[in-house]
Amino acid sequence: MEAQSSSGLSLSRKRRRESSNRETDEGEKLRKIPRCTVGLKHPAPFADELVPVDGKLYERVSMEEAKRGTQPERPVRVYADGIFDVFHSGHARALMQAKCLFPNTHLIVGVCSDDLTHTYKGFTVMNEDERYDAIRHCRYVDEVVRNAPWTLTPEFLTKHRIDFVAHDDIPYSSAGSDDVYKHIKEAGMFAPTQRTEGISTSDIITRIVRDYDVYVRRNLQRGYTAKELNVSFINEKKYHLQERVDKVKKKKHMLKEGKGRMLQAISPRQSPNSSPTREERSPSPPFRLPFFTKTSPPPSPPPHHSGARGYLISEDDDDEDDES
């Protein structure tokens, strides 16, 4: 019996092991490979500071292979470029979409220099070093390319071993071209992302220009000089005068509010609107002091009745009886 039971246990254990191995094999087939990413404790490295890879011929992966998932040692190299001036949530969302395009993605971000940007797009708020550093500290970025080209050439794509280029699908007309990503789309290397509505660098700059006086007065209060803000002597005095007037108005408003609260605290409360009117009230009983009320006279004694005569007997009648 013991031998049978032990053999039965061993068979059941073998079956469990075989079934668990099958489940793990199937799970490995269905399991998605985790995304390749740089540790979040350090900024992303610059491409020109990395050790060059071996001289093997770089073979691109197809869209189907990238979506299915590649080996951990062979991530899909996605490239996204831009100016990234006044880095905001719209930029971060676009890079997040580029990072999440495939299960195993290595995101390379190219940032254009000041000279190139000022030539083709216009003046920037942040200089190139500030923009490079902002991108390096975005959690979705694995590698940063400084002084990125305005138009992507085959030599650039081969040098950085790029598989796909991520950008929004709106045609980007610049540098004498209707769409600078047209040749990328024709080569099947384009991966579209979505723009975030309601936020852009131009929108932020528009807010600052619209509320220019508010921000100038704010920075003057914080210790910036008129020279640093490029404000003339007359405008500086005007802003200081406006600041004093606003302080006086604010003080008057506070005094008025304090006076109103004080009067509200002193004045008696009004009866509620739902209280009954004088006609609707029930009459209250009159109130009299107990010491000043008039006492009612004592009741007169009841008259004596004669049972024989059946009529009242007065004192005169008694006298007449005695005389008789």
mmCIF file of N, CA and C in Angstrom, residues 212-222 234-251:
data_model
loop_
_atom_site.group_PDB
_atom_site.id
_atom_site.type_symbol
_atom_site.label_atom_id
_atom_site.label_comp_id
_atom_site.label_asym_id
_atom_site.label_seq_id
_atom_site.Cartn_x
_atom_site.Cartn_y
_atom_site.Cartn_z
ATOM 1 N N TYR A 212 1.928 90.858 -20.048
ATOM 2 C CA TYR A 212 3.290 91.384 -19.919
ATOM 3 C C TYR A 212 3.429 92.267 -18.679
ATOM 4 N N ASP A 213 2.499 93.216 -18.476
ATOM 5 C CA ASP A 213 2.601 94.136 -17.344
ATOM 6 C C ASP A 213 2.570 93.394 -16.009
ATOM 7 N N VAL A 214 1.751 92.374 -15.922
ATOM 8 C CA VAL A 214 1.645 91.616 -14.668
ATOM 9 C C VAL A 214 2.973 90.960 -14.322
ATOM 10 N N TYR A 215 3.623 90.351 -15.313
ATOM 11 C CA TYR A 215 4.877 89.653 -15.036
ATOM 12 C C TYR A 215 6.030 90.631 -14.803
ATOM 13 N N VAL A 216 6.012 91.792 -15.452
ATOM 14 C CA VAL A 216 7.055 92.795 -15.197
ATOM 15 C C VAL A 216 6.947 93.301 -13.764
ATOM 16 N N ARG A 217 5.744 93.635 -13.328
ATOM 17 C CA ARG A 217 5.553 94.099 -11.942
ATOM 18 C C ARG A 217 5.929 93.010 -10.950
ATOM 19 N N ARG A 218 5.600 91.771 -11.276
ATOM 20 C CA ARG A 218 5.942 90.663 -10.390
ATOM 21 C C ARG A 218 7.452 90.531 -10.229
ATOM 22 N N ASN A 219 8.201 90.599 -11.335
ATOM 23 C CA ASN A 219 9.652 90.447 -11.247
ATOM 24 C C ASN A 219 10.318 91.659 -10.616
ATOM 25 N N LEU A 220 9.748 92.851 -10.803
ATOM 26 C CA LEU A 220 10.277 94.025 -10.110
ATOM 27 C C LEU A 220 10.122 93.866 -8.601
ATOM 28 N N GLN A 221 9.010 93.295 -8.155
ATOM 29 C CA GLN A 221 8.818 93.057 -6.726
ATOM 30 C C GLN A 221 9.819 92.028 -6.193
ATOM 31 N N ARG A 222 10.208 91.108 -7.038
ATOM 32 C CA ARG A 222 11.110 90.046 -6.597
ATOM 33 C C ARG A 222 12.582 90.431 -6.681
ATOM 34 N N ILE A 234 10.810 105.494 -17.257
ATOM 35 C CA ILE A 234 9.432 105.969 -17.095
ATOM 36 C C ILE A 234 8.490 104.798 -16.805
ATOM 37 N N ASN A 235 8.651 103.713 -17.531
ATOM 38 C CA ASN A 235 7.786 102.553 -17.294
ATOM 39 C C ASN A 235 8.030 101.943 -15.925
ATOM 40 N N GLU A 236 9.274 101.992 -15.466
ATOM 41 C CA GLU A 236 9.556 101.478 -14.132
ATOM 42 C C GLU A 236 8.792 102.276 -13.081
ATOM 43 N N LYS A 237 8.823 103.623 -13.188
ATOM 44 C CA LYS A 237 8.089 104.464 -12.241
ATOM 45 C C LYS A 237 6.586 104.219 -12.351
ATOM 46 N N LYS A 238 6.114 103.995 -13.559
ATOM 47 C CA LYS A 238 4.687 103.725 -13.756
ATOM 48 C C LYS A 238 4.277 102.424 -13.060
ATOM 49 N N TYR A 239 5.114 101.390 -13.180
ATOM 50 C CA TYR A 239 4.785 100.118 -12.538
ATOM 51 C C TYR A 239 4.826 100.253 -11.016
ATOM 52 N N HIS A 240 5.791 101.015 -10.495
ATOM 53 C CA HIS A 240 5.853 101.220 -9.048
ATOM 54 C C HIS A 240 4.625 101.984 -8.558
ATOM 55 N N LEU A 241 4.183 102.993 -9.331
ATOM 56 C CA LEU A 241 2.993 103.748 -8.952
ATOM 57 C C LEU A 241 1.754 102.861 -8.975
ATOM 58 N N GLN A 242 1.631 102.015 -9.980
ATOM 59 C CA GLN A 242 0.502 101.097 -10.029
ATOM 60 C C GLN A 242 0.511 100.134 -8.847
ATOM 61 N N GLU A 243 1.695 99.736 -8.453
ATOM 62 C CA GLU A 243 1.795 98.828 -7.322
ATOM 63 C C GLU A 243 1.327 99.503 -6.035
ATOM 64 N N ARG A 244 1.695 100.786 -5.843
ATOM 65 C CA ARG A 244 1.247 101.510 -4.645
ATOM 66 C C ARG A 244 -0.259 101.708 -4.653
ATOM 67 N N VAL A 245 -0.807 102.066 -5.808
ATOM 68 C CA VAL A 245 -2.264 102.254 -5.903
ATOM 69 C C VAL A 245 -2.993 100.949 -5.591
ATOM 70 N N ASP A 246 -2.489 99.849 -6.088
ATOM 71 C CA ASP A 246 -3.128 98.565 -5.815
ATOM 72 C C ASP A 246 -3.054 98.205 -4.337
ATOM 73 N N LYS A 247 -1.947 98.561 -3.686
ATOM 74 C CA LYS A 247 -1.828 98.291 -2.255
ATOM 75 C C LYS A 247 -2.830 99.110 -1.457
ATOM 76 N N VAL A 248 -3.012 100.402 -1.841
ATOM 77 C CA VAL A 248 -3.991 101.250 -1.142
ATOM 78 C C VAL A 248 -5.398 100.710 -1.352
ATOM 79 N N LYS A 249 -5.712 100.318 -2.574
ATOM 80 C CA LYS A 249 -7.033 99.757 -2.846
ATOM 81 C C LYS A 249 -7.261 98.473 -2.052
ATOM 82 N N LYS A 250 -6.241 97.654 -1.972
ATOM 83 C CA LYS A 250 -6.366 96.417 -1.224
ATOM 84 C C LYS A 250 -6.569 96.685 0.258
ATOM 85 N N LYS A 251 -5.867 97.708 0.792
ATOM 86 C CA LYS A 251 -6.017 98.039 2.207
ATOM 87 C C LYS A 251 -7.416 98.574 2.488
#
